[in-house]
Amino acid sequence: MHFRAFPPQNSGKVEKEMKYMIETDGLCKQYKRQYSVKNVSLKVRPGCVYGFLGPNGAGKSTTMKMLLGLVKPTQGSIRIFGKEILEKNRIEILKNTGSLIEAPSYYGHLNGRENLKIVQTLKRVPEKEIDEVLDIVRLEGQQNKKVKEYSLGMKQRLGLAAALLGRPKLLLLDEPTNGLDPAGIQEMRELICDLPKHYGMTVMVSSHLLSEIDQMASDVGIIHKGKLIYQGDLQKLHEKAKGSIHIHVLDPAAAVRALKEKGELYEERDGDLVFAEQGEARTAGLVAFLAGRGAQVTRVTEQQKSLEDIFLKLTGKQVSL
Amino acid sequence: MVREWKVEWMKTRYRGIGWIVLAFFGLIVLWSFWALHDIPRSQAEDGFRMLFMQIPLMDTILMPTMIAMLASRLCDAEVKGSTLKLLCTLEKKGRLFDLKLLTGACYLTLFTAGQVGLILAESAFHSFVRPLEPVQLLYFVLQIYTVSLGILLLQVILSFHFENQILPLAAGILGSFVGLFSWYFSDGMLKKCVLWGYYSELCFIIMDWDPETRIVTYYDAPFDWLAFGILLAVLAAGYGAGRWLFLKKEV
């Protein structure tokens, strides 16, 4: 997928003026007595790729559908482009958005171009944009083929092309790599990563694959059992994934006494003294200190915490990789 | 609105809806010509009355099935291709429901206009003696069009509701049977209870068949404005309920 024919957006003025492209406050969706989404307060910054991560059934699609007004929230409010979404202004606000929710939407009896023509007519954008988006998703050669004959990956790309029509300021993509082959997944990831840079778009992309979000997103929201359990800079999440230093000593009592005197923060785990990783010099100093106080250090190990560990700790659930 | 409606017609391409409507119309043409081809001269003179009786009877049998197919063709593309979640971000959900009905209503308008044309063509072909009473032509249009519109509304609701289009189609076929039986219901109230029964309930011609002479005589009957009023009320309530159900449906 490439960007040759799709000119950049004319202005990022609107985005610069507002703090968040998407902002929800206490968003809830209840089906009978079960909460599918509970008190979700999203904050999506302009120009970022916001990865919405969570295991299957966590409430990602329901949240995204609520953002688009496809599902009515039980409680809470939604602001897109700084405006509160209400039934009367929903379509007007959504004119500047593109979406691909769950499986791609298409008319199987029409060809790819005719499908895009429908979206182009409804979005009231110039017809030449059809060629531009077909070029981006590399479907120019298949545009006259009936969509029912497309592979799932091609349908997904057509769905993305439809979402890109009208050069939206905000793109909501729900599991966009579903059904794509490895090359297609890579292409899709590259495209998503480039959208903010090339067109000033803000992208909210959901996935149950941590590695995928890790490769695409700058910001992340982790949802589990309908609750947003983490939201923020992905870099900060990476920092949380920093490792720990495990020191084994022969005289733990002496070590504990010394550490308490020094006011050092530590944890005792499986007979080891565990410290947060603070750089090599600090670790060397700590070992020298304990050795000097007669704790008899026998083993020093560094344990790295991966993003998966963090995810696992946050959700208590096995993550897909 | 015009733009959205244009899109509705774009979606109907290659769906063969026109051919379906044409095929059913062809059946009615053949049936009516066959019904009139060997009637005695005395009856042909009263041909308009005969057609105002025969065509609604044919419609009772054929229209529910045709309308079920029409509604299914209009709506199943949205259901099959999961397009509602895209369309509902581009246009008002209620408008989509209205435009489906409007598109279907256009086909019904053409179909009804075709039947009016057929009656006039038959009169020219068979040289009906008794002149056409324009008010009866108006009753005929009200009868056929309004009942068909009610059936279309029901079928659109069903086609949007069920992913498997067999069920709405089965409802259409069932409607044909119920409608046909309704011609034999002696109780007017019973006819008023089933939508498909209104083809017979609104019929303004009475038929008398003498088994001795095997002669059929047709008489005028007053147009049942009460039944028509009830039908309009049902139509309005059905439209409100159908639209509400469609708006309530989460995609």
CSV table of C-alpha atoms in Angstrom, one decimal, chain B:
chain,number,residue,atom,x,y,z
B,1,MET,CA,-32.5,12.5,0.6
B,2,VAL,CA,-32.3,12.4,-3.3
B,3,ARG,CA,-28.6,11.3,-3.0
B,4,GLU,CA,-29.5,8.5,-0.6
B,5,TRP,CA,-32.3,7.4,-2.8
B,6,LYS,CA,-30.0,7.4,-5.8
B,7,VAL,CA,-27.8,5.1,-3.8
B,8,GLU,CA,-30.7,2.7,-3.2
B,9,TRP,CA,-31.1,2.4,-6.9
B,10,MET,CA,-27.4,1.8,-7.4
B,11,LYS,CA,-27.7,-1.1,-4.9
B,12,THR,CA,-30.5,-2.7,-6.9
B,13,ARG,CA,-28.3,-3.2,-9.9
B,14,TYR,CA,-27.9,-6.8,-11.0
B,15,ARG,CA,-30.5,-7.9,-8.5
B,16,GLY,CA,-33.0,-8.8,-11.2
B,17,ILE,CA,-35.8,-7.0,-9.3
B,18,GLY,CA,-37.3,-5.6,-12.5
B,19,TRP,CA,-37.3,-9.1,-14.1
B,20,ILE,CA,-39.1,-10.6,-11.0
B,21,VAL,CA,-41.8,-7.9,-11.2
B,22,LEU,CA,-42.1,-8.3,-15.0
B,23,ALA,CA,-42.4,-12.1,-14.7
B,24,PHE,CA,-45.3,-11.8,-12.2
B,25,PHE,CA,-46.9,-9.1,-14.3
B,26,GLY,CA,-46.5,-11.5,-17.3
B,27,LEU,CA,-48.3,-14.2,-15.4
B,28,ILE,CA,-51.2,-11.9,-14.7
B,29,VAL,CA,-51.4,-10.8,-18.3
B,30,LEU,CA,-51.5,-14.4,-19.5
B,31,TRP,CA,-54.0,-15.4,-16.8
B,32,SER,CA,-56.4,-12.6,-17.6
B,33,PHE,CA,-56.2,-13.1,-21.3
B,34,TRP,CA,-56.8,-16.8,-20.8
B,35,ALA,CA,-59.7,-16.1,-18.4
B,36,LEU,CA,-61.4,-13.8,-21.0
B,37,HIS,CA,-60.5,-15.7,-24.2
B,38,ASP,CA,-63.6,-17.9,-24.4
B,39,ILE,CA,-66.2,-16.2,-22.3
B,40,PRO,CA,-69.6,-15.7,-23.8
B,41,ARG,CA,-70.3,-12.5,-25.6
B,42,SER,CA,-72.9,-11.6,-23.0
B,43,GLN,CA,-70.3,-11.7,-20.2
B,44,ALA,CA,-67.6,-9.9,-22.2
B,45,GLU,CA,-69.9,-7.0,-22.4
B,46,ASP,CA,-69.5,-6.6,-18.7
B,47,GLY,CA,-65.7,-7.2,-18.9
B,48,PHE,CA,-64.7,-4.4,-16.6
B,49,ARG,CA,-66.6,-5.8,-13.7
B,50,MET,CA,-65.1,-9.2,-14.5
B,51,LEU,CA,-61.6,-7.9,-14.5
B,52,PHE,CA,-62.1,-5.8,-11.3
B,53,MET,CA,-63.0,-9.1,-9.7
B,54,GLN,CA,-60.5,-11.4,-11.4
B,55,ILE,CA,-57.3,-9.3,-11.1
B,56,PRO,CA,-57.6,-8.7,-7.3
B,57,LEU,CA,-58.1,-12.5,-7.0
B,58,MET,CA,-54.9,-13.1,-9.1
B,59,ASP,CA,-53.1,-10.5,-7.0
B,60,THR,CA,-54.2,-12.2,-3.8
B,61,ILE,CA,-52.4,-15.3,-5.0
B,62,LEU,CA,-49.4,-13.8,-6.7
B,63,MET,CA,-48.6,-10.5,-5.0
B,64,PRO,CA,-47.6,-11.7,-1.5
B,65,THR,CA,-45.0,-13.9,-3.0
B,66,MET,CA,-43.8,-11.3,-5.4
B,67,ILE,CA,-43.6,-8.6,-2.7
B,68,ALA,CA,-41.8,-11.0,-0.4
B,69,MET,CA,-39.2,-11.6,-3.1
B,70,LEU,CA,-39.0,-7.9,-3.9
B,71,ALA,CA,-38.5,-6.9,-0.2
B,72,SER,CA,-36.0,-9.7,0.2
B,73,ARG,CA,-34.0,-8.5,-2.8
B,74,LEU,CA,-34.0,-5.0,-1.5
B,75,CYS,CA,-33.0,-5.8,2.1
B,76,ASP,CA,-30.9,-9.0,2.0
B,77,ALA,CA,-27.9,-7.2,0.4
B,78,GLU,CA,-27.7,-5.1,3.6
B,79,VAL,CA,-28.0,-8.1,5.8
B,80,LYS,CA,-25.7,-10.4,3.9
B,81,GLY,CA,-22.9,-7.9,3.4
B,82,SER,CA,-23.2,-6.4,7.0
B,83,THR,CA,-23.5,-3.0,5.3
B,84,LEU,CA,-25.8,-1.5,8.0
B,85,LYS,CA,-22.9,-0.7,10.3
B,86,LEU,CA,-21.3,1.3,7.5
B,87,LEU,CA,-24.5,2.9,6.1
B,88,CYS,CA,-25.6,4.0,9.6
B,89,THR,CA,-22.5,6.1,9.9
B,90,LEU,CA,-23.3,7.8,6.6
B,91,GLU,CA,-27.0,8.3,6.7
B,92,LYS,CA,-29.8,8.4,9.2
B,93,LYS,CA,-31.0,5.0,10.1
B,94,GLY,CA,-34.6,5.8,9.9
B,95,ARG,CA,-34.1,7.3,6.4
B,96,LEU,CA,-32.6,4.0,5.2
B,97,PHE,CA,-35.8,2.2,6.3
B,98,ASP,CA,-38.0,4.8,4.6
B,99,LEU,CA,-36.0,4.6,1.4
B,100,LYS,CA,-36.3,0.8,1.2
B,101,LEU,CA,-40.0,1.2,1.4
B,102,LEU,CA,-40.0,4.0,-1.1
B,103,THR,CA,-38.0,2.0,-3.6
B,104,GLY,CA,-40.3,-1.0,-3.1
B,105,ALA,CA,-43.3,1.3,-3.5
B,106,CYS,CA,-42.0,2.5,-6.8
B,107,TYR,CA,-42.0,-1.1,-8.2
B,108,LEU,CA,-45.6,-1.5,-6.8
B,109,THR,CA,-46.6,1.8,-8.5
B,110,LEU,CA,-45.3,0.4,-11.8
B,111,PHE,CA,-47.0,-2.9,-11.2
B,112,THR,CA,-50.4,-1.3,-10.4
B,113,ALA,CA,-50.0,1.1,-13.4
B,114,GLY,CA,-49.3,-1.9,-15.5
B,115,GLN,CA,-52.5,-3.6,-14.3
B,116,VAL,CA,-54.5,-0.5,-15.1
B,117,GLY,CA,-53.0,-0.6,-18.6
B,118,LEU,CA,-53.8,-4.2,-18.8
B,119,ILE,CA,-57.5,-3.6,-18.0
B,120,LEU,CA,-57.7,-0.9,-20.7
B,121,ALA,CA,-55.9,-3.1,-23.2
B,122,GLU,CA,-58.3,-6.0,-22.5
B,123,SER,CA,-61.2,-3.7,-22.9
B,124,ALA,CA,-59.9,-2.6,-26.3
B,125,PHE,CA,-59.1,-6.2,-27.3
B,126,HIS,CA,-62.4,-7.7,-26.3
B,127,SER,CA,-64.6,-4.7,-27.0
B,128,PHE,CA,-66.3,-4.4,-23.7
B,129,VAL,CA,-69.7,-2.8,-24.2
B,130,ARG,CA,-70.4,-1.4,-20.8
B,131,PRO,CA,-68.3,1.7,-20.4
B,132,LEU,CA,-65.6,2.0,-17.7
B,133,GLU,CA,-66.7,3.9,-14.6
B,134,PRO,CA,-63.6,6.0,-13.7
B,135,VAL,CA,-64.5,5.8,-10.0
B,136,GLN,CA,-64.2,2.1,-10.2
B,137,LEU,CA,-60.7,2.4,-11.6
B,138,LEU,CA,-59.9,4.6,-8.7
B,139,TYR,CA,-61.3,2.0,-6.2
B,140,PHE,CA,-59.2,-0.6,-8.0
B,141,VAL,CA,-56.0,1.4,-7.6
B,142,LEU,CA,-56.7,2.1,-4.0
B,143,GLN,CA,-57.5,-1.5,-3.3
B,144,ILE,CA,-54.5,-3.0,-5.0
B,145,TYR,CA,-51.9,-0.4,-4.2
B,146,THR,CA,-52.8,0.1,-0.5
B,147,VAL,CA,-53.0,-3.6,0.4
B,148,SER,CA,-49.7,-4.3,-1.5
B,149,LEU,CA,-48.1,-1.4,0.3
B,150,GLY,CA,-49.1,-3.0,3.6
B,151,ILE,CA,-47.7,-6.3,2.6
B,152,LEU,CA,-44.5,-4.6,1.4
B,153,LEU,CA,-44.1,-2.9,4.8
B,154,LEU,CA,-44.5,-6.2,6.6
B,155,GLN,CA,-42.0,-8.0,4.3
B,156,VAL,CA,-39.4,-5.2,4.7
B,157,ILE,CA,-39.7,-5.5,8.4
B,158,LEU,CA,-39.3,-9.3,8.2
B,159,SER,CA,-36.4,-9.1,5.7
B,160,PHE,CA,-34.5,-6.7,7.9
B,161,HIS,CA,-35.2,-8.7,11.0
B,162,PHE,CA,-34.2,-12.2,9.8
B,163,GLU,CA,-30.8,-12.9,8.4
B,164,ASN,CA,-32.2,-16.1,6.8
B,165,GLN,CA,-34.4,-14.8,4.0
B,166,ILE,CA,-36.3,-18.1,3.8
B,167,LEU,CA,-38.5,-17.0,6.7
B,168,PRO,CA,-39.8,-13.8,5.1
B,169,LEU,CA,-40.3,-15.7,1.8
B,170,ALA,CA,-42.2,-18.4,3.7
B,171,ALA,CA,-44.3,-15.6,5.2
B,172,GLY,CA,-45.1,-14.3,1.7
B,173,ILE,CA,-46.2,-17.8,0.5
B,174,LEU,CA,-48.3,-18.2,3.6
B,175,GLY,CA,-49.8,-14.8,2.9
B,176,SER,CA,-50.9,-16.0,-0.5
B,177,PHE,CA,-52.7,-19.0,1.0
B,178,VAL,CA,-54.3,-17.0,3.7
B,179,GLY,CA,-55.4,-14.3,1.2
B,180,LEU,CA,-56.9,-16.9,-1.1
B,181,PHE,CA,-58.9,-18.5,1.7
B,182,SER,CA,-60.1,-15.1,2.8
B,183,TRP,CA,-62.1,-14.8,-0.4
B,184,TYR,CA,-64.2,-17.6,1.0
B,185,PHE,CA,-64.5,-16.1,4.5
B,186,SER,CA,-68.2,-15.2,5.0
B,187,ASP,CA,-67.4,-13.1,8.0
B,188,GLY,CA,-66.2,-9.6,7.1
B,189,MET,CA,-64.6,-9.1,10.5
B,190,LEU,CA,-62.4,-12.2,10.0
B,191,LYS,CA,-61.2,-10.8,6.6
B,192,LYS,CA,-60.3,-7.5,8.3
B,193,CYS,CA,-58.1,-9.4,10.8
B,194,VAL,CA,-55.6,-10.6,8.1
B,195,LEU,CA,-53.7,-8.1,6.0
B,196,TRP,CA,-53.8,-10.3,2.9
B,197,GLY,CA,-57.6,-10.6,3.3
B,198,TYR,CA,-58.0,-6.9,2.3
B,199,TYR,CA,-57.7,-7.7,-1.4
B,200,SER,CA,-61.0,-9.5,-1.1
B,201,GLU,CA,-62.4,-7.2,1.6
B,202,LEU,CA,-61.9,-4.1,-0.6
B,203,CYS,CA,-63.3,-5.8,-3.7
B,204,PHE,CA,-66.2,-3.7,-4.9
B,205,ILE,CA,-67.7,-6.3,-7.3
B,206,ILE,CA,-70.0,-9.1,-6.2
B,207,MET,CA,-70.1,-12.3,-8.2
B,208,ASP,CA,-73.1,-14.6,-8.6
B,209,TRP,CA,-72.7,-17.9,-10.3
B,210,ASP,CA,-75.8,-19.8,-11.3
B,211,PRO,CA,-75.0,-23.6,-11.3
B,212,GLU,CA,-78.1,-24.3,-13.4
B,213,THR,CA,-77.2,-22.0,-16.3
B,214,ARG,CA,-73.5,-21.8,-15.5
B,215,ILE,CA,-73.7,-18.1,-16.0
B,216,VAL,CA,-71.7,-15.7,-13.9
B,217,THR,CA,-73.3,-12.3,-13.2
B,218,TYR,CA,-71.3,-9.4,-11.7
B,219,TYR,CA,-72.8,-6.6,-9.6
B,220,ASP,CA,-71.4,-3.4,-8.2
B,221,ALA,CA,-71.0,-3.2,-4.5
B,222,PRO,CA,-70.1,-0.1,-2.4
B,223,PHE,CA,-66.5,0.4,-1.7
B,224,ASP,CA,-65.8,-0.5,1.9
B,225,TRP,CA,-64.5,2.8,3.2
B,226,LEU,CA,-64.5,1.4,6.8
B,227,ALA,CA,-62.2,-1.4,5.8
B,228,PHE,CA,-60.0,1.0,3.8
B,229,GLY,CA,-59.8,3.3,6.9
B,230,ILE,CA,-58.8,0.3,9.1
B,231,LEU,CA,-56.2,-0.7,6.5
B,232,LEU,CA,-54.7,2.9,6.5
B,233,ALA,CA,-54.6,2.8,10.3
B,234,VAL,CA,-52.9,-0.6,10.3
B,235,LEU,CA,-50.5,0.8,7.7
B,236,ALA,CA,-49.6,3.8,9.8
B,237,ALA,CA,-49.3,1.8,13.0
B,238,GLY,CA,-47.2,-0.8,11.1
B,239,TYR,CA,-44.9,1.8,9.7
B,240,GLY,CA,-44.4,3.4,13.1
B,241,ALA,CA,-43.7,0.0,14.7
B,242,GLY,CA,-41.5,-1.2,11.9
B,243,ARG,CA,-39.4,2.0,11.9
B,244,TRP,CA,-39.1,1.8,15.7
B,245,LEU,CA,-37.9,-1.8,15.6
B,246,PHE,CA,-35.4,-0.9,12.9
B,247,LEU,CA,-34.1,2.1,14.9
B,248,LYS,CA,-33.9,0.0,18.0
B,249,LYS,CA,-31.9,-2.8,16.3
B,250,GLU,CA,-28.2,-2.6,17.1
B,251,VAL,CA,-26.0,-3.4,14.2
